[in-house]
Amino acid sequence: MSSGKGGELIPSSSELDLDRPNIEDYLPSGSSIHEPLGKLRLCDLLDISPTLTEAAGAIVDDSFTRCFKSNPPEPWNWNVYLFPLWCCGVVIRYLILFPVRVIVLTVGWIIFLSCFIPVHLLLKGHDKLQKNMERALVELICSFFVASWTGVINYHGPRPSMRPKQVFVANHTSMIDFIILEQMSSFAVIMQKHPGWVGLLQSTILESVGCIWFNRTEAKDRETVTKKLREHSQGVDNNPLLIFPEGTCVNNQYSVMFKKGAFELGCTICPIAIKYNKIFVDAFWNSRKQSFTMHLLQLMTSWAVVCDVWYLEPQNLRPDETPIEFAERVRDIISVRAGLKKVPWDGYLKYSRPSPKHRER
Amino acid sequence: MGNSSSMLTQYDIEEVQEYCQNLFSQQEIVSLYQRFCQLDRNAKGFISADEFLSVPEFAMNPLSQRLLKMVDGLNFKDFVAFLSAFSAKASVQQKVKLIFKVYDSDGNGKVSFNDMLEVLRDLSGSFISDVQREQVLTQLLKEAGYSKDSYLTLDDFNKDYIALTPVANTCLFGHGYEGVILQIYGKAYKKLFIPVSNNLDSG
């Protein structure tokens, strides 16, 4: 909050400033103790107004909650001409597009399963051939998924190549991020284990592309996962690893802090930026509000899923950088490309409270 | 008032406005209601301490525990009344009253030496030692004409703060759809308490 000449706040920077909590304001007002006591008066010592102001500001609006808010598009069907048009749209979407899409998806699944199951069972001995076929099949089913939402995806940049010691990172908006990326080239992703039919898919089909599972709630899981990540990235024949360092789904307008795990593996990091076009559908999966099934149904009853995927220049850890700085640098690159605002919060604060040691700082 | 409904009627808005002495405009009250519903996840009609603490910016604030005691379990009307002290239109007395309430945690109308010491400890934490804190506070109390054992009342608070002319309207409100950005008068508020020697810099 900088003030201009006449003492008024400059409006344009205010929103950005609110996204970035001013950590200096959390420093104690008692730091003025270092001045000679002559200048300090009782009222200065007792003046808690800046801190109170920050607290009230956080109550009224805070940058962390905004990262996870689904922003519905402005209603446009409110007048007498547009409303019937909108109704037609609803009819077309639900009664024409939706059944067609369901059929497409069912056909896709039938083809996939009828090829995958034999390949999986019969080609047990021929590892390389089996792997290649399974990869191709997973790419196929992902293409079917994308077609079932009428996905219009623009890929920019060179296609990822299969080299060892390469890790891909991307910003995370929904689980469909993985499907969109998998359609183009095969990745091994690291994902949270989900319950239900998604979990079933995870343990059977995605296992074949070499995915790694973790459980957010288990603290000890982290070490085993880090080990698995390292092993995977060193292997020559494995699919390149895809990691979402935010750790949670964010609403495609902001980016939360990246976890440094991916950046400590000693591999080249290839950033990928994904940006969805809101006009057609809001692809943010608000896992607090809807289950994945509902989310997919919502996508299938919208007009289209339009997004841009940028494959950005690979980055390496610079000699004078710590992994955290490296993570921030990559986050910067991705946020600039995808037009996201950066927020200095850890995504896992969605599930837990800040610990007291953060408060001390 | 229909705490469980998610829509405010015009009557509700006017009632709340009256309750907070017209310190918020109707649009501001609507935005505050949206924020209230966002924080109150299970639509209970009040926000629990846990839900306040789920806002990391608030949880990290040194005064959060004190404010939590004042704000825990308030329904929407009282929530707005609490925040009204931060409005542009609030008077200096109202702001000072809020500060006084933060200090006077047991609510007996008197701020003791220990109360002040505790708030200072919350704010400065491990940066200075307890002994230093006590020394500084005792010294300053003496200079202002109080002793270590005296109790400050609201009147003392009011008269000890030099009321400078508040800076002109700096409240920014409502970025429309994005939600409430109630720009609390950080600068103006602070100017009320700037010591005489420094006001040339920030004027």
Coordinates of C-alpha atoms in Angstrom, one line a residue, chain A:
Chain A
M1 CA 0.0 0.0 0.0
S2 CA 2.0 2.9 -1.2
S3 CA 0.7 6.4 -0.9
G4 CA 0.8 9.1 -3.5
K5 CA 1.6 12.8 -3.1
G6 CA -1.7 13.7 -1.5
G7 CA -1.8 10.8 0.8
E8 CA -4.3 8.8 -1.3
L9 CA -3.7 5.2 -2.0
I10 CA -2.7 4.2 -5.5
P11 CA -5.6 1.9 -6.6
S12 CA -3.9 0.0 -9.4
S13 CA -1.3 -1.6 -7.1
S14 CA -3.8 -2.3 -4.3
E15 CA -5.1 -5.6 -5.6
L16 CA -1.6 -6.9 -6.3
D17 CA -0.5 -5.8 -2.9
L18 CA -3.4 -7.6 -1.3
D19 CA -2.2 -10.8 -3.0
R20 CA 1.2 -10.3 -1.4
P21 CA 0.8 -10.0 2.3
N22 CA 3.4 -7.5 3.5
I23 CA 5.6 -9.7 5.7
E24 CA 7.4 -6.6 7.0
D25 CA 4.2 -5.6 8.7
Y26 CA 4.4 -8.7 10.8
L27 CA 7.6 -7.5 12.3
P28 CA 7.1 -6.1 15.8
S29 CA 6.2 -2.5 16.2
G30 CA 8.6 -2.8 19.1
S31 CA 11.5 -2.7 16.7
S32 CA 11.3 1.1 17.1
I33 CA 12.7 0.5 20.6
H34 CA 16.1 0.9 19.2
E35 CA 15.6 4.6 18.8
P36 CA 16.6 6.7 21.8
L37 CA 13.8 6.7 24.3
G38 CA 13.4 10.4 24.0
K39 CA 11.5 10.2 20.8
L40 CA 9.3 7.3 21.7
R41 CA 6.1 8.1 23.5
L42 CA 3.6 5.9 25.2
C43 CA 1.1 6.2 22.4
D44 CA 3.6 4.8 19.9
L45 CA 4.4 1.8 22.0
L46 CA 0.7 1.0 22.5
D47 CA -0.2 1.7 18.9
I48 CA -1.4 -1.6 17.5
S49 CA -3.3 -0.1 14.6
P50 CA -1.2 -1.5 11.7
T51 CA -1.4 -5.0 13.0
L52 CA -5.1 -4.7 13.7
T53 CA -5.6 -3.4 10.3
E54 CA -3.9 -6.4 8.7
A55 CA -6.0 -8.8 10.8
A56 CA -9.2 -7.1 9.8
G57 CA -8.1 -7.0 6.2
A58 CA -7.5 -10.7 6.3
I59 CA -10.9 -11.4 7.8
V60 CA -12.6 -9.4 5.0
D61 CA -10.7 -10.7 2.1
D62 CA -7.5 -12.7 1.8
S63 CA -5.4 -13.9 -1.1
F64 CA -5.4 -17.6 -0.1
T65 CA -9.1 -18.1 -0.2
R66 CA -9.3 -16.4 -3.5
C67 CA -7.0 -19.1 -5.0
F68 CA -9.6 -21.7 -4.5
K69 CA -12.8 -19.8 -5.3
S70 CA -14.7 -21.0 -8.4
N71 CA -15.6 -17.9 -10.2
P72 CA -18.8 -18.5 -12.1
P73 CA -19.1 -16.5 -15.3
E74 CA -21.3 -13.5 -15.3
P75 CA -24.9 -14.4 -16.1
W76 CA -25.7 -13.2 -19.6
N77 CA -29.1 -14.7 -20.2
W78 CA -31.1 -12.2 -18.3
N79 CA -33.0 -10.4 -21.0
V80 CA -35.9 -11.6 -23.0
Y81 CA -33.9 -12.1 -26.2
L82 CA -31.0 -13.9 -24.8
F83 CA -32.9 -16.2 -22.5
P84 CA -34.6 -18.3 -25.2
L85 CA -31.2 -18.6 -26.8
W86 CA -29.7 -19.8 -23.6
C87 CA -32.6 -22.3 -23.3
C88 CA -31.8 -23.6 -26.8
G89 CA -28.2 -23.9 -25.7
V90 CA -29.2 -26.0 -22.7
V91 CA -31.3 -28.3 -24.8
I92 CA -28.6 -28.8 -27.3
R93 CA -26.0 -29.4 -24.7
Y94 CA -27.9 -31.8 -22.5
L95 CA -30.0 -33.6 -25.1
I96 CA -27.8 -33.7 -28.1
L97 CA -24.2 -33.2 -27.2
F98 CA -24.2 -35.1 -24.0
P99 CA -25.6 -38.4 -25.3
V100 CA -23.2 -38.2 -28.3
R101 CA -20.3 -37.7 -26.0
V102 CA -21.4 -40.5 -23.7
I103 CA -21.5 -42.8 -26.8
V104 CA -18.1 -41.7 -27.9
L105 CA -16.7 -42.3 -24.5
T106 CA -18.3 -45.7 -24.2
V107 CA -17.0 -46.7 -27.6
G108 CA -13.6 -45.5 -26.6
W109 CA -13.6 -47.5 -23.4
I110 CA -14.7 -50.7 -25.2
I111 CA -11.9 -50.4 -27.7
F112 CA -9.4 -49.6 -25.0
L113 CA -10.4 -52.4 -22.7
S114 CA -10.6 -54.9 -25.5
C115 CA -7.0 -54.1 -26.5
F116 CA -5.6 -53.4 -23.1
I117 CA -6.6 -56.5 -21.3
P118 CA -5.2 -59.0 -23.9
V119 CA -2.0 -57.0 -24.1
H120 CA -1.7 -56.9 -20.4
L121 CA -2.2 -60.6 -19.9
L122 CA -0.7 -62.1 -23.0
L123 CA 2.4 -60.0 -23.5
K124 CA 3.7 -60.5 -20.0
G125 CA 7.0 -61.7 -21.2
H126 CA 7.7 -59.1 -23.9
D127 CA 8.4 -56.1 -21.7
K128 CA 9.3 -53.5 -24.3
L129 CA 6.6 -54.3 -26.7
Q130 CA 4.0 -54.5 -23.9
K131 CA 5.1 -51.2 -22.5
N132 CA 4.9 -49.5 -25.9
M133 CA 1.5 -50.9 -26.7
E134 CA 0.1 -49.9 -23.2
R135 CA 1.5 -46.4 -23.6
A136 CA -0.2 -46.1 -27.0
L137 CA -3.4 -47.4 -25.6
V138 CA -3.4 -45.0 -22.7
E139 CA -2.8 -42.1 -25.1
L140 CA -5.7 -43.4 -27.1
I141 CA -8.1 -43.5 -24.2
C142 CA -7.0 -40.0 -23.1
S143 CA -7.8 -38.8 -26.6
F144 CA -11.3 -40.3 -26.3
F145 CA -11.8 -38.5 -23.0
V146 CA -10.7 -35.2 -24.5
A147 CA -13.0 -35.8 -27.5
S148 CA -15.9 -36.4 -25.1
W149 CA -15.6 -32.9 -23.8
T150 CA -15.0 -31.5 -27.2
G151 CA -11.6 -30.5 -26.1
V152 CA -9.9 -27.9 -28.2
I153 CA -6.3 -27.9 -27.0
N154 CA -3.5 -25.8 -28.5
Y155 CA -0.1 -27.2 -27.9
H156 CA 2.7 -24.7 -28.2
G157 CA 6.3 -25.5 -28.1
P158 CA 8.3 -28.7 -28.8
R159 CA 6.8 -32.0 -27.9
P160 CA 8.5 -33.6 -24.8
S161 CA 11.1 -36.2 -25.7
M162 CA 11.8 -39.3 -23.8
R163 CA 15.2 -38.6 -22.2
P164 CA 16.3 -39.8 -18.8
K165 CA 16.9 -37.2 -16.0
Q166 CA 14.0 -35.1 -17.1
V167 CA 11.1 -34.0 -15.0
F168 CA 8.1 -32.1 -16.2
V169 CA 6.2 -29.7 -13.9
A170 CA 2.9 -28.0 -14.6
N171 CA 0.4 -25.8 -12.8
H172 CA -2.6 -27.7 -11.5
T173 CA -6.3 -26.9 -12.1
S174 CA -8.0 -30.2 -12.2
M175 CA -7.3 -33.8 -12.7
I176 CA -8.0 -33.4 -16.3
D177 CA -4.7 -31.6 -16.6
F178 CA -3.1 -35.0 -16.6
I179 CA -5.5 -36.4 -19.3
I180 CA -4.8 -33.4 -21.5
L181 CA -1.1 -33.8 -21.3
E182 CA -1.1 -37.6 -21.5
Q183 CA -3.0 -37.3 -24.8
M184 CA 0.0 -35.8 -26.5
S185 CA 2.9 -37.8 -25.0
S186 CA 3.1 -40.4 -22.3
F187 CA 3.9 -39.3 -18.8
A188 CA 4.3 -41.0 -15.5
V189 CA 2.5 -38.9 -13.1
I190 CA 2.7 -38.7 -9.3
M191 CA -0.8 -38.4 -7.9
Q192 CA -2.7 -38.5 -4.7
K193 CA -4.5 -41.8 -4.2
H194 CA -8.2 -41.3 -4.7
P195 CA -11.1 -43.5 -3.5
G196 CA -13.8 -44.9 -5.7
W197 CA -13.6 -45.6 -9.4
V198 CA -10.8 -43.2 -9.9
G199 CA -8.7 -45.2 -7.5
L200 CA -9.5 -48.3 -9.4
L201 CA -8.3 -46.8 -12.6
Q202 CA -5.2 -45.5 -10.9
S203 CA -4.2 -48.9 -9.6
T204 CA -4.8 -50.8 -12.8
I205 CA -4.3 -48.8 -16.0
L206 CA -2.1 -46.0 -14.8
E207 CA 0.2 -48.4 -13.2
S208 CA 1.2 -49.5 -16.7
V209 CA 2.6 -46.1 -17.5
G210 CA 4.6 -46.1 -14.3
C211 CA 2.7 -43.8 -12.0
I212 CA 3.6 -43.2 -8.4
W213 CA 1.1 -42.8 -5.6
F214 CA 1.2 -41.0 -2.4
N215 CA -1.1 -40.1 0.4
R216 CA -1.2 -36.6 1.5
T217 CA -2.2 -37.4 5.0
E218 CA 0.7 -39.7 5.8
A219 CA 3.7 -37.9 7.0
K220 CA 6.2 -40.7 6.5
D221 CA 5.0 -41.2 3.0
R222 CA 7.2 -38.3 1.9
E223 CA 10.5 -40.1 2.2
T224 CA 9.4 -43.2 0.4
V225 CA 7.9 -41.1 -2.4
T226 CA 11.1 -39.1 -2.8
K227 CA 13.0 -42.3 -3.1
K228 CA 10.7 -43.6 -5.7
L229 CA 10.8 -40.3 -7.6
R230 CA 14.6 -40.5 -7.7
E231 CA 14.6 -44.0 -8.9
H232 CA 12.1 -43.4 -11.6
S233 CA 13.9 -40.3 -13.0
Q234 CA 17.2 -42.2 -13.3
G235 CA 15.7 -45.0 -15.2
V236 CA 16.2 -44.8 -19.0
D237 CA 13.2 -46.6 -20.2
N238 CA 10.6 -45.0 -17.9
N239 CA 8.2 -42.5 -19.0
P240 CA 9.2 -39.0 -18.2
L241 CA 7.8 -37.9 -14.8
L242 CA 5.1 -35.3 -14.5
I243 CA 4.8 -33.5 -11.2
F244 CA 2.3 -30.9 -10.1
P245 CA 4.3 -29.1 -7.5
E246 CA 1.4 -27.0 -6.2
G247 CA 0.1 -30.1 -4.6
T248 CA -3.5 -29.2 -4.9
C249 CA -6.0 -27.8 -7.5
V250 CA -5.9 -24.1 -7.8
N251 CA -8.5 -22.0 -9.8
N252 CA -6.3 -21.2 -12.8
Q253 CA -6.1 -17.5 -11.9
Y254 CA -3.5 -17.8 -9.2
S255 CA -0.6 -20.0 -8.4
V256 CA 0.4 -21.2 -5.0
M257 CA 3.9 -22.0 -3.8
F258 CA 5.7 -24.9 -5.4
K259 CA 6.9 -27.8 -3.3
K260 CA 10.6 -28.2 -3.6
G261 CA 10.5 -32.0 -3.8
A262 CA 10.5 -32.0 -7.6
F263 CA 13.4 -29.6 -7.8
E264 CA 15.8 -31.5 -5.6
L265 CA 16.1 -34.6 -7.8
G266 CA 19.0 -33.3 -9.8
C267 CA 17.2 -33.4 -13.1
T268 CA 16.4 -31.0 -15.8
I269 CA 13.0 -29.4 -15.2
C270 CA 10.8 -28.7 -18.2
P271 CA 8.0 -26.4 -17.2
I272 CA 4.6 -26.7 -18.8
A273 CA 2.0 -23.9 -18.5
I274 CA -1.7 -24.8 -18.8
K275 CA -4.4 -22.1 -19.2
Y276 CA -8.1 -22.8 -19.6
N277 CA -10.3 -20.5 -21.5
K278 CA -13.1 -19.6 -19.1
I279 CA -15.7 -18.5 -21.7
F280 CA -16.5 -22.1 -22.5
V281 CA -16.3 -23.8 -19.2
D282 CA -14.6 -23.2 -15.8
A283 CA -12.3 -26.2 -15.6
F284 CA -11.3 -25.7 -12.0
W285 CA -12.1 -28.8 -10.0
N286 CA -13.2 -27.4 -6.6
S287 CA -12.7 -30.7 -4.7
R288 CA -14.5 -29.3 -1.7
K289 CA -17.6 -28.6 -3.7
Q290 CA -17.9 -31.5 -6.1
S291 CA -16.7 -35.0 -6.6
F292 CA -14.7 -35.9 -9.7
T293 CA -17.7 -37.6 -11.3
M294 CA -19.8 -34.5 -11.0
H295 CA -16.9 -32.5 -12.4
L296 CA -16.6 -34.7 -15.4
L297 CA -20.4 -34.6 -16.0
Q298 CA -20.2 -30.8 -15.8
L299 CA -17.5 -30.8 -18.4
M300 CA -19.4 -33.2 -20.7
T301 CA -22.5 -30.9 -20.6
S302 CA -20.6 -27.8 -21.5
W303 CA -19.8 -26.6 -24.9
A304 CA -16.2 -27.2 -25.0
V305 CA -13.0 -27.3 -23.0
V306 CA -10.6 -24.9 -24.6
C307 CA -7.1 -24.6 -23.3
D308 CA -3.6 -23.7 -24.2
V309 CA -0.6 -25.8 -23.3
W310 CA 2.8 -24.3 -23.5
Y311 CA 5.9 -26.5 -23.3
L312 CA 8.5 -24.1 -22.0
E313 CA 12.3 -24.1 -22.1
P314 CA 14.0 -26.7 -19.8
Q315 CA 15.6 -25.2 -16.8
N316 CA 18.5 -26.5 -14.7
L317 CA 19.5 -25.7 -11.1
R318 CA 22.0 -22.9 -11.2
P319 CA 25.1 -23.3 -9.1
D320 CA 24.3 -20.5 -6.7
E321 CA 20.6 -21.4 -6.3
T322 CA 18.9 -23.4 -3.6
P323 CA 16.1 -25.8 -4.6
I324 CA 13.5 -23.4 -3.2
E325 CA 14.8 -20.5 -5.2
F326 CA 14.8 -22.8 -8.3
A327 CA 11.2 -23.7 -7.6
E328 CA 10.2 -20.1 -7.3
R329 CA 12.0 -19.3 -10.5
V330 CA 10.2 -22.0 -12.4
R331 CA 6.9 -20.9 -10.8
D332 CA 7.6 -17.4 -12.1
I333 CA 8.2 -18.7 -15.6
I334 CA 5.0 -20.7 -15.6
S335 CA 2.9 -17.9 -14.0
V336 CA 4.0 -15.3 -16.5
R337 CA 3.3 -17.6 -19.5
A338 CA -0.1 -18.7 -18.2
G339 CA -1.1 -15.3 -16.8
L340 CA -1.4 -16.4 -13.2
K341 CA -1.0 -14.2 -10.2
K342 CA 1.5 -15.5 -7.7
V343 CA 0.5 -16.0 -4.1
P344 CA 3.0 -16.7 -1.3
W345 CA 1.0 -19.4 0.4
D346 CA 1.5 -23.2 0.6
G347 CA -1.3 -25.1 -1.1
Y348 CA -1.5 -27.6 1.8
L349 CA -2.8 -24.8 4.1
K350 CA -6.1 -25.8 2.5
Y351 CA -5.9 -28.9 4.7
S352 CA -4.1 -27.7 7.8
R353 CA -3.4 -24.6 9.8
P354 CA -0.2 -22.6 9.8
S355 CA 2.1 -23.9 12.5
P356 CA 3.2 -21.6 15.3
K357 CA 6.8 -21.4 13.9
H358 CA 5.4 -19.6 10.9
R359 CA 3.8 -17.1 13.2
E360 CA 7.1 -16.4 15.0
R361 CA 8.6 -15.3 11.7

